[in-house]
Coordinates of C-alpha atoms in Angstrom, one line a residue:
M1 CA -40.5 20.3 20.4
H2 CA -40.1 18.4 23.5
P3 CA -38.4 21.3 26.3
C4 CA -35.6 18.3 27.1
K5 CA -34.8 18.5 23.4
V6 CA -34.7 22.6 22.9
L7 CA -32.6 22.9 25.8
F8 CA -30.3 19.5 24.5
V9 CA -29.2 20.9 21.7
P10 CA -27.6 24.0 22.3
L11 CA -25.6 22.2 25.7
V12 CA -24.5 19.7 22.6
A13 CA -23.4 22.9 20.3
L14 CA -21.5 24.0 23.7
L15 CA -19.9 20.7 23.9
V16 CA -18.6 20.7 20.3
A17 CA -17.4 24.0 20.5
T18 CA -15.6 23.1 23.7
L19 CA -14.1 19.8 21.7
T20 CA -13.0 21.7 18.3
G21 CA -12.1 25.2 19.7
T22 CA -15.4 26.5 17.6
P23 CA -17.1 29.5 19.4
P24 CA -20.4 28.8 20.5
A25 CA -23.5 29.6 17.8
T26 CA -25.2 32.8 18.0
A27 CA -28.2 34.2 16.1
A28 CA -25.4 35.3 13.7
T29 CA -23.0 32.7 14.1
P30 CA -23.3 29.5 11.6
A31 CA -22.9 26.1 13.2
I32 CA -23.0 22.1 12.5
K33 CA -26.1 20.0 13.2
I34 CA -25.8 17.0 14.6
D35 CA -28.3 14.1 14.4
D36 CA -27.9 11.1 15.6
N37 CA -24.2 11.5 17.0
A38 CA -23.2 12.7 13.2
T39 CA -22.8 15.6 11.6
Q40 CA -25.4 16.6 9.1
P41 CA -25.8 17.6 5.5
I42 CA -27.2 21.7 5.8
F43 CA -24.2 23.5 3.6
S44 CA -24.2 23.9 0.3
R45 CA -21.8 22.4 -1.8
A46 CA -22.9 24.3 -4.9
D47 CA -22.3 27.6 -2.6
A48 CA -19.3 26.6 -1.7
I49 CA -16.0 29.2 -1.5
A50 CA -13.4 27.8 -3.2
Q51 CA -9.9 29.9 -3.1
T52 CA -6.1 28.8 -3.9
V53 CA -3.2 29.7 -1.4
F54 CA 0.4 29.2 -2.2
V55 CA 1.7 27.9 1.1
E56 CA 5.7 28.8 2.1
V57 CA 7.7 25.4 3.1
E58 CA 10.3 26.8 5.5
G59 CA 13.6 25.3 5.6
I60 CA 12.8 23.7 2.5
D61 CA 14.8 25.1 -0.9
S62 CA 14.9 21.7 -3.3
D63 CA 15.3 24.2 -6.6
N64 CA 18.0 26.3 -5.3
D65 CA 16.7 29.4 -6.3
G66 CA 17.1 30.9 -3.0
K67 CA 13.7 31.1 -2.1
P68 CA 11.8 28.8 0.2
D69 CA 9.8 26.2 -1.7
R70 CA 6.0 26.8 -2.1
V71 CA 3.0 24.6 -2.6
A72 CA -0.5 25.3 -4.2
V73 CA -3.5 24.1 -1.4
D74 CA -7.0 24.5 -3.2
I75 CA -9.4 24.8 -0.8
L76 CA -13.0 24.1 -0.8
R77 CA -15.1 25.4 2.4
P78 CA -19.2 25.8 3.4
K79 CA -20.1 29.7 2.6
E80 CA -20.4 29.9 6.2
T81 CA -16.4 29.9 6.7
D82 CA -17.1 33.5 5.8
E83 CA -20.0 34.0 8.9
G84 CA -18.1 32.6 11.6
L85 CA -18.1 29.1 11.2
K86 CA -15.1 27.3 11.9
V87 CA -14.5 24.0 10.3
P88 CA -12.1 21.1 10.6
V89 CA -9.9 20.4 7.0
I90 CA -10.1 16.9 5.1
M91 CA -6.6 17.2 3.2
E92 CA -5.2 15.1 0.2
A93 CA -1.8 16.0 -1.1
S94 CA -0.8 14.5 -4.3
P95 CA 1.8 15.0 -6.7
Y96 CA -0.5 14.3 -9.7
Y97 CA -3.2 17.0 -10.0
A98 CA -1.3 18.4 -13.1
G99 CA -0.7 15.1 -14.7
G100 CA 2.3 13.4 -15.9
N101 CA 5.5 13.4 -17.9
D102 CA 5.8 10.4 -20.5
V103 CA 9.0 8.5 -18.9
S104 CA 10.6 5.2 -20.1
N105 CA 11.0 2.9 -17.3
H106 CA 14.5 1.0 -16.9
P107 CA 15.4 -2.0 -18.8
V108 CA 14.9 -5.1 -16.8
D109 CA 16.8 -7.5 -19.2
V110 CA 20.4 -7.4 -17.8
D111 CA 23.6 -9.2 -18.2
E112 CA 25.5 -11.3 -15.6
N113 CA 26.8 -8.4 -13.8
G114 CA 23.4 -6.7 -13.5
D115 CA 24.1 -4.0 -16.3
P116 CA 20.8 -3.2 -18.9
L117 CA 20.5 -5.1 -21.8
P118 CA 19.7 -2.6 -24.7
G119 CA 16.0 -3.1 -25.4
L120 CA 12.7 -1.7 -25.4
R121 CA 12.1 0.5 -22.4
A122 CA 8.0 0.6 -21.4
D123 CA 6.6 4.3 -20.7
A124 CA 5.4 4.7 -17.2
A125 CA 1.3 5.4 -16.8
K126 CA -0.4 6.8 -13.8
T127 CA -3.7 7.4 -12.9
V128 CA -4.3 11.3 -12.7
P129 CA -6.9 12.3 -10.3
Q130 CA -8.5 16.0 -11.3
P131 CA -9.2 18.3 -8.0
F132 CA -12.4 18.2 -6.4
D133 CA -14.2 15.3 -8.7
G134 CA -14.0 12.4 -6.1
Y135 CA -16.8 12.4 -3.4
Y136 CA -14.5 14.0 -0.4
D137 CA -16.1 17.4 -1.4
N138 CA -19.9 16.4 -2.1
Y139 CA -20.1 14.6 1.1
F140 CA -18.4 16.2 3.4
V141 CA -18.3 20.3 2.7
P142 CA -22.5 19.8 3.5
R143 CA -21.4 18.2 6.7
G144 CA -19.4 21.4 8.5
Y145 CA -15.6 20.1 6.5
A146 CA -13.2 22.1 4.4
I147 CA -11.7 20.2 1.5
A148 CA -7.9 20.8 0.4
L149 CA -5.8 19.4 -2.4
V150 CA -2.2 20.2 -2.0
E151 CA 0.1 20.1 -5.1
N152 CA 3.4 18.3 -4.1
L153 CA 6.6 19.9 -4.5
G154 CA 7.8 20.5 -8.1
S155 CA 4.3 19.5 -9.5
G156 CA 2.0 21.7 -10.8
R157 CA 1.8 25.3 -9.5
A158 CA 4.3 24.3 -7.0
T159 CA 7.7 25.3 -7.1
G160 CA 10.8 22.9 -5.6
C161 CA 11.7 19.7 -7.0
P162 CA 9.7 16.5 -6.6
T163 CA 12.3 13.4 -4.8
S164 CA 9.6 10.8 -4.3
G165 CA 9.1 10.3 -0.5
D166 CA 12.1 12.0 1.3
R167 CA 11.8 15.1 3.5
N168 CA 11.4 17.3 0.6
E169 CA 7.8 16.0 0.1
T170 CA 6.5 15.3 3.3
A171 CA 7.5 19.3 4.2
G172 CA 4.8 20.3 1.6
P173 CA 1.5 19.0 3.1
K174 CA 3.2 19.4 6.3
A175 CA 3.4 23.3 5.8
A176 CA 0.0 23.4 4.3
I177 CA -1.2 22.1 8.4
D178 CA 1.1 24.7 10.2
W179 CA -0.7 27.3 7.7
L180 CA -4.3 25.8 8.6
N181 CA -2.9 26.2 12.6
G182 CA -1.2 29.7 12.0
R183 CA 2.8 28.6 11.9
A184 CA 3.0 28.9 8.2
K185 CA 2.8 32.0 5.6
G186 CA 0.4 31.1 3.1
F187 CA -0.2 33.6 0.1
D188 CA -2.8 34.6 -2.8
A189 CA -2.1 34.8 -6.5
D190 CA -1.2 38.2 -5.9
G191 CA 1.3 38.0 -3.3
K192 CA -0.9 39.0 -0.5
P193 CA -0.9 37.5 2.9
V194 CA -3.6 35.0 3.7
E195 CA -4.7 33.4 6.9
A196 CA -7.1 30.6 7.4
T197 CA -9.4 32.4 10.0
W198 CA -12.1 30.1 9.2
S199 CA -10.0 26.5 10.0
T200 CA -10.2 24.6 13.6
G201 CA -6.8 23.7 13.3
K202 CA -7.9 20.0 13.1
V203 CA -6.7 18.1 9.9
G204 CA -7.2 14.5 8.6
M205 CA -5.1 13.3 5.5
I206 CA -6.7 10.8 3.1
G207 CA -5.8 9.5 -0.1
V208 CA -5.1 6.2 -2.3
S209 CA -1.8 5.1 -3.4
Y210 CA 1.1 8.0 -3.5
N211 CA -1.9 10.3 -2.0
G212 CA -2.2 7.9 0.3
T213 CA 1.6 7.3 1.1
L214 CA 1.6 11.2 2.2
P215 CA -0.6 10.7 4.8
N216 CA 2.0 8.3 6.4
A217 CA 4.9 10.1 5.6
V218 CA 3.5 13.6 7.5
A219 CA 2.4 11.8 10.4
A220 CA 5.5 10.2 10.9
T221 CA 6.6 13.9 11.8
G222 CA 4.6 14.3 14.7
V223 CA 3.3 17.8 13.3
K224 CA 0.3 19.1 15.4
G225 CA -3.1 19.7 13.9
L226 CA -2.6 16.5 12.2
E227 CA -5.4 14.6 14.0
T228 CA -6.1 11.3 11.9
I229 CA -5.0 9.5 8.5
V230 CA -6.6 7.5 6.5
P231 CA -3.8 5.8 4.2
I232 CA -5.3 3.8 1.7
A233 CA -2.9 1.4 -0.6
A234 CA 0.1 3.3 1.0
I235 CA 3.4 2.9 1.2
S236 CA 5.4 2.8 4.4
S237 CA 8.8 2.5 2.9
W238 CA 9.6 3.3 -0.3
Y239 CA 12.6 0.9 -0.4
D240 CA 10.0 -1.9 0.0
Y241 CA 8.1 -0.5 -2.9
Y242 CA 11.0 -1.0 -5.4
R243 CA 13.1 -3.4 -3.5
A244 CA 12.6 -6.9 -1.7
N245 CA 15.4 -8.1 0.5
G246 CA 18.3 -6.5 -1.2
G247 CA 17.0 -7.5 -4.7
V248 CA 15.5 -4.9 -7.5
L249 CA 12.1 -5.4 -7.9
A250 CA 9.3 -3.9 -9.8
P251 CA 5.7 -2.8 -8.4
G252 CA 3.4 -4.6 -10.1
G253 CA 2.0 -3.6 -13.5
F254 CA 5.0 -1.3 -14.0
Q255 CA 8.4 -3.6 -14.4
G256 CA 11.5 -1.3 -15.0
E257 CA 9.7 1.8 -12.6
D258 CA 12.6 2.8 -10.2
L259 CA 12.2 6.1 -7.5
D260 CA 13.8 8.5 -10.4
V261 CA 11.4 7.3 -12.7
L262 CA 8.3 8.4 -10.6
S263 CA 9.9 11.4 -9.7
K264 CA 10.3 12.4 -13.4
Y265 CA 6.9 11.7 -14.0
V266 CA 5.4 14.2 -11.3
L267 CA 7.9 17.0 -12.3
T268 CA 5.0 19.1 -13.8
R269 CA 6.0 22.3 -12.5
E270 CA 6.9 25.1 -14.9
N271 CA 11.1 25.0 -16.5
G272 CA 11.3 21.4 -14.3
Q273 CA 14.1 20.1 -16.2
E274 CA 15.8 22.9 -16.8
V275 CA 15.5 23.4 -12.7
C276 CA 15.4 19.9 -11.1
G277 CA 17.4 17.9 -13.9
A278 CA 20.5 17.7 -11.7
L279 CA 18.8 16.2 -8.7
M280 CA 16.7 13.6 -11.1
D281 CA 20.5 12.6 -12.4
R282 CA 21.4 12.1 -8.9
L283 CA 18.6 10.1 -7.9
T284 CA 19.1 7.8 -10.6
A285 CA 22.9 7.5 -10.0
E286 CA 21.8 6.7 -6.3
Q287 CA 19.2 4.3 -6.4
D288 CA 21.4 1.5 -7.5
R289 CA 19.9 -0.6 -9.7
I290 CA 22.9 -3.0 -9.9
T291 CA 23.2 -4.3 -6.0
G292 CA 19.3 -3.4 -4.7
D293 CA 21.2 -2.9 -1.6
Y294 CA 19.3 -0.3 1.2
S295 CA 21.4 2.7 1.3
P296 CA 21.3 6.2 2.9
L297 CA 18.6 7.2 -0.2
W298 CA 16.2 4.6 1.0
D299 CA 16.7 4.9 4.5
A300 CA 15.6 9.2 4.1
R301 CA 12.3 7.2 2.9
N302 CA 11.4 4.8 5.6
Y303 CA 8.6 6.2 7.4
M304 CA 9.3 3.2 9.8
N305 CA 11.7 5.1 11.2
D306 CA 9.6 7.6 12.6
V307 CA 6.9 5.9 13.8
G308 CA 6.9 6.3 17.1
K309 CA 6.2 10.1 16.2
V310 CA 3.4 9.4 15.2
R311 CA 0.2 11.0 17.4
A312 CA -2.6 11.0 14.9
S313 CA -5.0 7.8 14.7
V314 CA -5.1 5.7 11.8
F315 CA -7.7 4.3 9.6
L316 CA -5.8 2.0 7.4
V317 CA -6.9 0.6 4.2
H318 CA -5.6 -2.2 1.8
G319 CA -6.2 -4.7 -0.9
L320 CA -5.0 -8.2 -0.2
N321 CA -4.6 -8.6 -4.1
D322 CA -2.4 -5.4 -4.4
W323 CA 0.6 -5.9 -6.3
N324 CA 1.5 -2.7 -6.7
V325 CA 1.9 -1.5 -3.5
K326 CA 2.1 -4.7 -1.9
T327 CA 0.8 -5.9 1.2
K328 CA 4.3 -5.7 3.4
Q329 CA 3.3 -2.0 3.1
F330 CA 0.4 -1.8 5.0
A331 CA 1.4 -4.8 7.5
Q332 CA 4.6 -3.4 8.9
W333 CA 3.3 -0.3 9.1
W334 CA -0.1 -1.7 11.2
Y335 CA 2.3 -4.2 13.7
A336 CA 4.4 -0.9 14.7
L337 CA 1.2 1.1 14.8
A338 CA 0.2 -1.3 17.4
K339 CA 3.1 -2.0 19.3
R340 CA 2.7 1.6 20.3
D341 CA -1.0 1.8 20.8
V342 CA -1.8 4.1 18.3
P343 CA -5.6 4.5 18.3
R344 CA -6.5 3.2 14.9
K345 CA -8.8 0.8 12.4
I346 CA -8.2 -1.6 9.5
W347 CA -10.1 -2.6 6.6
L348 CA -8.6 -5.2 4.6
H349 CA -10.6 -6.5 1.1
Q350 CA -9.9 -8.8 -1.6
G351 CA -9.5 -5.9 -4.5
T352 CA -6.3 -5.1 -6.0
H353 CA -4.9 -1.1 -5.9
M354 CA -8.3 0.7 -5.2
S355 CA -10.4 3.0 -3.3
P356 CA -12.6 0.9 -0.9
F357 CA -15.2 3.6 -2.0
N358 CA -16.2 1.2 -5.1
L359 CA -16.4 -1.9 -2.7
R360 CA -19.3 -1.6 -0.4
T361 CA -20.1 2.3 -0.9
A362 CA -22.8 2.7 1.9
E363 CA -20.4 1.0 4.7
W364 CA -17.1 2.8 3.4
L365 CA -18.9 6.4 3.8
R366 CA -20.5 5.5 7.2
Q367 CA -17.5 4.5 9.0
L368 CA -15.5 7.2 7.3
H369 CA -18.1 9.7 8.3
G370 CA -18.1 8.7 12.0
W371 CA -14.2 8.3 12.0
F372 CA -13.8 11.9 10.7
D373 CA -16.7 13.2 13.0
H374 CA -15.1 11.8 16.2
W375 CA -11.1 12.9 15.0
L376 CA -12.0 16.0 13.6
H377 CA -15.1 17.4 15.3
G378 CA -15.1 15.6 18.8
I379 CA -18.6 13.7 18.4
D380 CA -18.9 10.3 19.9
S381 CA -19.9 8.4 16.5
G382 CA -19.3 5.3 18.3
I383 CA -17.0 4.5 15.7
M384 CA -14.2 3.6 18.3
R385 CA -16.5 1.3 20.0
E386 CA -16.6 -1.0 16.8
P387 CA -14.6 -3.9 16.1
Q388 CA -11.1 -3.0 15.4
A389 CA -10.5 -4.8 11.8
D390 CA -13.1 -5.0 9.0
V391 CA -11.7 -8.5 6.7
E392 CA -12.9 -10.0 3.4
S393 CA -12.5 -13.5 3.3
A394 CA -13.8 -14.0 -0.2
S395 CA -15.3 -11.6 -2.8
G396 CA -18.4 -9.7 -0.7
Q397 CA -17.8 -12.1 2.4
W398 CA -17.0 -9.4 5.1
A399 CA -16.4 -10.1 8.6
Q400 CA -15.7 -7.8 11.7
H401 CA -12.7 -8.7 14.5
A402 CA -11.0 -7.8 17.1
S403 CA -7.8 -7.1 15.3
W404 CA -5.7 -8.3 12.5
P405 CA -3.7 -10.8 12.4
L406 CA -7.2 -12.2 13.6
P407 CA -7.2 -13.5 17.0
G408 CA -6.1 -17.0 17.6
T409 CA -3.3 -17.1 14.7
A410 CA -0.5 -19.5 15.2
T411 CA 2.4 -20.2 13.2
V412 CA 2.4 -23.5 11.7
P413 CA 5.4 -25.3 9.9
L414 CA 5.4 -27.5 6.6
W415 CA 8.3 -29.5 5.6
L416 CA 9.5 -30.1 1.9
G417 CA 9.6 -33.8 1.6
P418 CA 9.6 -36.7 -1.0
G419 CA 7.2 -37.0 -4.0
A420 CA 6.8 -33.3 -3.6
K421 CA 4.9 -33.2 -0.8
L422 CA 4.2 -30.8 1.9
G423 CA 4.0 -32.2 5.4
L424 CA 3.7 -31.8 8.9
L425 CA 6.8 -33.8 9.7
P426 CA 10.3 -33.3 8.6
H427 CA 11.9 -35.5 6.5
P428 CA 15.8 -34.9 6.8
L429 CA 17.0 -37.7 4.3
S430 CA 15.3 -36.7 1.7
R431 CA 17.1 -36.7 -1.5
K432 CA 18.4 -33.3 -3.1
E433 CA 16.0 -31.5 -6.1
S434 CA 17.5 -28.8 -8.7
F435 CA 16.2 -26.8 -11.3
T436 CA 17.7 -24.2 -13.8
D437 CA 16.8 -20.8 -13.9
Q438 CA 15.2 -19.5 -17.2
K439 CA 13.4 -15.7 -18.1
S440 CA 10.7 -16.3 -20.4
R441 CA 8.0 -18.1 -18.7
T442 CA 5.8 -16.3 -16.0
A443 CA 5.2 -17.5 -12.5
E444 CA 2.1 -18.3 -13.7
Q445 CA 2.8 -20.3 -16.2
L446 CA 5.3 -22.3 -14.0
V447 CA 3.0 -23.1 -11.3
E448 CA -0.2 -24.2 -13.7
A449 CA 2.5 -26.9 -15.5
T450 CA 1.3 -30.2 -13.7
G451 CA 4.4 -32.7 -12.9
P452 CA 8.2 -32.2 -12.8
D453 CA 9.3 -29.2 -14.4
A454 CA 12.8 -28.1 -15.1
N455 CA 12.5 -24.3 -14.0
R456 CA 10.7 -25.0 -10.8
L457 CA 10.1 -26.8 -7.8
A458 CA 6.6 -27.6 -6.5
Y459 CA 5.4 -28.9 -3.2
T460 CA 1.8 -29.8 -2.2
T461 CA 0.0 -31.0 0.6
G462 CA -2.9 -33.4 0.3
P463 CA -6.7 -32.4 -0.3
L464 CA -7.3 -30.5 3.2
P465 CA -9.6 -31.9 5.3
A466 CA -11.3 -28.9 6.3
D467 CA -11.2 -24.6 5.6
V468 CA -7.8 -23.2 6.3
R469 CA -7.5 -19.5 6.8
I470 CA -3.8 -17.9 7.2
S471 CA -4.1 -14.3 8.7
G472 CA -0.5 -12.6 8.6
T473 CA 3.1 -13.0 7.2
P474 CA 4.1 -16.3 6.0
T475 CA 7.8 -17.0 5.8
V476 CA 10.3 -19.6 4.0
T477 CA 13.4 -21.6 4.7
V478 CA 15.3 -22.5 1.8
R479 CA 18.4 -24.8 2.1
A480 CA 20.0 -24.3 -1.3
S481 CA 23.1 -23.9 -3.6
L482 CA 23.4 -21.9 -6.8
K483 CA 25.9 -22.3 -9.8
D484 CA 26.6 -21.9 -13.5
G485 CA 24.7 -18.7 -13.8
A486 CA 24.3 -15.1 -12.5
S487 CA 20.6 -14.7 -11.2
P488 CA 20.6 -14.2 -7.5
Y489 CA 17.0 -14.4 -6.5
L490 CA 15.1 -16.8 -5.1
T491 CA 11.3 -16.3 -5.2
A492 CA 8.5 -18.5 -3.4
L493 CA 5.1 -18.8 -4.2
L494 CA 2.5 -19.6 -1.7
V495 CA -0.5 -21.5 -3.8
D496 CA -3.8 -22.9 -3.8
Y497 CA -4.6 -25.7 -6.1
G498 CA -8.1 -26.3 -6.2
A499 CA -11.5 -25.4 -8.1
D500 CA -14.7 -24.0 -7.6
E501 CA -18.1 -25.4 -9.3
R502 CA -20.2 -22.5 -10.1
P503 CA -23.8 -22.9 -11.2
N504 CA -23.7 -22.8 -14.8
G505 CA -21.0 -25.4 -15.0
T506 CA -17.8 -22.9 -15.6
L507 CA -14.6 -23.7 -13.4
V508 CA -12.7 -21.0 -12.2
S509 CA -9.8 -20.4 -10.2
T510 CA -10.0 -19.9 -6.1
G511 CA -10.2 -16.4 -5.2
Q512 CA -11.3 -15.3 -9.2
S513 CA -14.9 -14.5 -7.7
Y514 CA -16.0 -12.6 -10.7
C515 CA -15.2 -15.0 -13.8
Y516 CA -18.7 -16.5 -14.3
G517 CA -20.1 -17.1 -18.1
E518 CA -19.7 -20.4 -20.2
S519 CA -16.9 -18.8 -21.8
V520 CA -14.3 -16.9 -20.3
P521 CA -12.6 -13.7 -21.9
D522 CA -8.8 -13.1 -21.6
D523 CA -9.0 -9.8 -20.3
S524 CA -11.6 -11.4 -17.5
G525 CA -8.9 -12.1 -14.7
C526 CA -9.4 -15.9 -15.3
T527 CA -6.7 -16.2 -17.8
T528 CA -5.3 -18.7 -15.2
L529 CA -7.6 -21.4 -16.4
R530 CA -6.8 -23.8 -18.9
R531 CA -8.8 -26.1 -20.7
L532 CA -7.3 -29.6 -21.5
G533 CA -10.2 -31.3 -23.0
T534 CA -12.6 -31.8 -20.3
A535 CA -10.1 -30.8 -17.4
V536 CA -9.4 -27.7 -15.9
T537 CA -6.0 -27.2 -13.7
P538 CA -7.1 -24.1 -12.0
Y539 CA -5.0 -22.6 -8.7
K540 CA -4.4 -18.9 -7.4
I541 CA -1.2 -17.5 -6.6
V542 CA -2.1 -16.3 -2.9
T543 CA 1.1 -14.7 -2.4
R544 CA 4.7 -13.9 -3.1
G545 CA 8.3 -13.6 -1.5
W546 CA 11.8 -12.6 -3.1
L547 CA 15.1 -12.6 -1.8
D548 CA 18.5 -11.5 -3.7
V549 CA 20.8 -14.6 -1.8
R550 CA 23.6 -12.4 -1.8
N551 CA 21.7 -10.2 1.0
R552 CA 20.9 -13.2 3.2
H553 CA 21.9 -11.6 6.0
R554 CA 20.7 -8.2 5.8
P555 CA 19.1 -5.9 3.1
D556 CA 22.2 -3.6 3.0
R557 CA 25.1 -5.7 2.4
T558 CA 25.9 -8.0 -0.9
E559 CA 27.8 -10.7 0.3
P560 CA 28.9 -13.1 -2.7
L561 CA 28.1 -16.7 -2.8
R562 CA 30.5 -19.7 -3.2
P563 CA 29.4 -21.4 -6.4
G564 CA 27.8 -24.7 -5.7
K565 CA 28.1 -24.1 -1.8
E566 CA 25.1 -24.7 0.4
Y567 CA 23.5 -22.1 2.6
G568 CA 20.5 -21.6 4.7
F569 CA 17.8 -18.9 3.5
T570 CA 15.1 -17.5 5.2
W571 CA 12.9 -14.7 3.5
D572 CA 9.1 -13.6 4.0
F573 CA 6.0 -13.6 2.1
Q574 CA 3.9 -10.9 1.4
P575 CA 1.2 -10.8 4.1
T576 CA -2.1 -12.3 3.5
D577 CA -5.4 -13.0 5.2
Y578 CA -6.8 -16.3 3.0
V579 CA -9.1 -19.1 3.2
F580 CA -7.7 -22.7 1.4
K581 CA -11.0 -24.2 1.1
K582 CA -11.6 -27.7 2.5
G583 CA -10.2 -30.4 -0.7
H584 CA -7.9 -27.8 -2.2
R585 CA -4.6 -28.6 -2.0
L586 CA -1.8 -25.8 -0.6
G587 CA 1.5 -25.5 -2.6
L588 CA 4.7 -24.0 -2.8
V589 CA 6.4 -23.0 -6.0
I590 CA 10.3 -22.3 -6.0
I591 CA 12.0 -20.6 -8.7
S592 CA 14.5 -17.7 -9.3
T593 CA 13.4 -15.0 -11.9
D594 CA 9.9 -14.0 -11.8
V595 CA 9.6 -12.3 -14.9
D596 CA 7.3 -9.5 -14.2
Y597 CA 8.5 -8.3 -11.2
T598 CA 12.5 -8.9 -10.8
L599 CA 15.4 -8.5 -13.0
R600 CA 16.4 -11.0 -15.6
Y601 CA 19.3 -12.1 -15.6
P602 CA 20.8 -14.6 -18.4
P603 CA 19.3 -17.7 -17.7
G604 CA 21.3 -20.8 -16.7
T605 CA 21.5 -20.6 -13.1
R606 CA 21.5 -24.2 -11.2
I607 CA 19.4 -24.3 -8.0
T608 CA 19.7 -27.0 -5.7
V609 CA 17.5 -27.6 -2.7
T610 CA 17.6 -30.0 0.1
P611 CA 14.0 -30.5 0.9
G612 CA 14.6 -32.2 4.3
R613 CA 15.9 -28.9 5.8
S614 CA 13.4 -26.5 3.8
S615 CA 10.3 -25.7 5.5
L616 CA 7.4 -23.0 5.2
R617 CA 5.6 -21.4 8.3
L618 CA 2.3 -20.3 7.9
P619 CA 0.0 -18.2 10.4
V620 CA -2.9 -19.9 10.4
V621 CA -5.7 -19.0 12.1
W622 CA -6.2 -21.5 15.4
G623 CA -3.2 -23.3 14.4
R624 CA -5.4 -26.2 12.7
L625 CA -3.9 -27.2 9.4
M626 CA -4.3 -31.1 8.9

């Protein structure tokens, strides 16, 4: 070995020890190994120590048994931590480790007052992860990390009651971080006190969906020791998960689910219904599926309120086609973090509600490894000098950007006009147009219909002369009146009308990149295609936005409308990043009931729109549209 290298290795070890709080390694003290500015896999996953600690949640007694609630923490750490090695912790908190209960969703067909009609109730179903069945332990334990899995209050071996997102649930993983830093009490199964003498106190939280939401929640407490979070497909405000602009709204694929349904689903602790039943009933009463208004219940589950407390760095990941945890959840969190200059990075992919591990595994592990090494081991991995945003613009087409929305993005208005056209110039004298709400045809069926339709209005540009990329949050303004019905919803759909020719001659809708083959099966994701002889009418709903018109001024206040009176309504779409290809047409479709998402009031509401006073505003990269 070169003599300089012999000297350099102990110096690196001393520097890492200084940054991480780990004592310098001696002949008797194991240490991590660093090559090429990255921790190396020198510890045995097979020989790792597994232990379970029950951590006391100080100040929380959600089951009212007179004792502080406790959460169960399963830990996997290198065996060398019993020999003096100190390591940071990668933590995943979840209410799902013990599975879930069979719980019925709420009916979504309602009467004119919003009260549920008798009908079938669908069962909720959620993905249930198993402890230590992922890549965190296999990849990171050998590189000098411990993995901690925290069972949330009211689930599995924990005590307390689940409340879907408020202070109670945040307190569980926060207490585990406090225990890892010597600030909370922990016990083994026999009740003997346990200390985390092997921990450096540095923690990174990671997870997908609910498990990704908890990192946002805990970071918003400002707890010391939480150095970084990796929220994947995560919620930043529970109101925006189950509501939208004053209206009751379902997460995609779970029509009729609400806060109480999810809480009951994860209530898997012993004697859960007996202990927590009254609290579940209170959630049902207070969530308000009639008006959909923002209320103190939702405010307690809005992490945006406390984004100023976030001291952890944030590596955010979200699917641009995630209709379960919709894209507003990541975007509003990202915008707020940016205003406060929180150290951050973002991955946006064209997938749905999923982990990026399944998209480009090697690159994901490279960046995640560099991120955790930087923030938890104090290694200059170079990750913070890389571009801030990785964005997938089409399937497999990734690019890095300085930030997101993409630099150079500007708002471009498009005006509704005569002949069902969208254009750059307003048409103030355009005639009014009307449609009638219904509750049986889906948004997809209404979009694919060609020509005028009694149940929607549609406006399109001409063929685009060049590719057009939007990046950010579109909005829509509609001047309209409503009468002769009860539906309070206005739904806007931003649509890409166009087709791509595949090598084998199969035409598929834009964005459906996996739909190859001479025949397209019904479950392929290409069900938007409809063959009419030799013609194909393909399209893609790029993004959607919903408004309860009674909440036209603010989400926490219902204001009735006068039937037939014209009002101005402005609302947002779900944020997106999307390329409309040259030759395609950009479309805006306006409907009322969105069958797969909104409540379904009796059909018949008549909506009359004034196109000349209505517009679509798009965040266009470089401001070029037509």
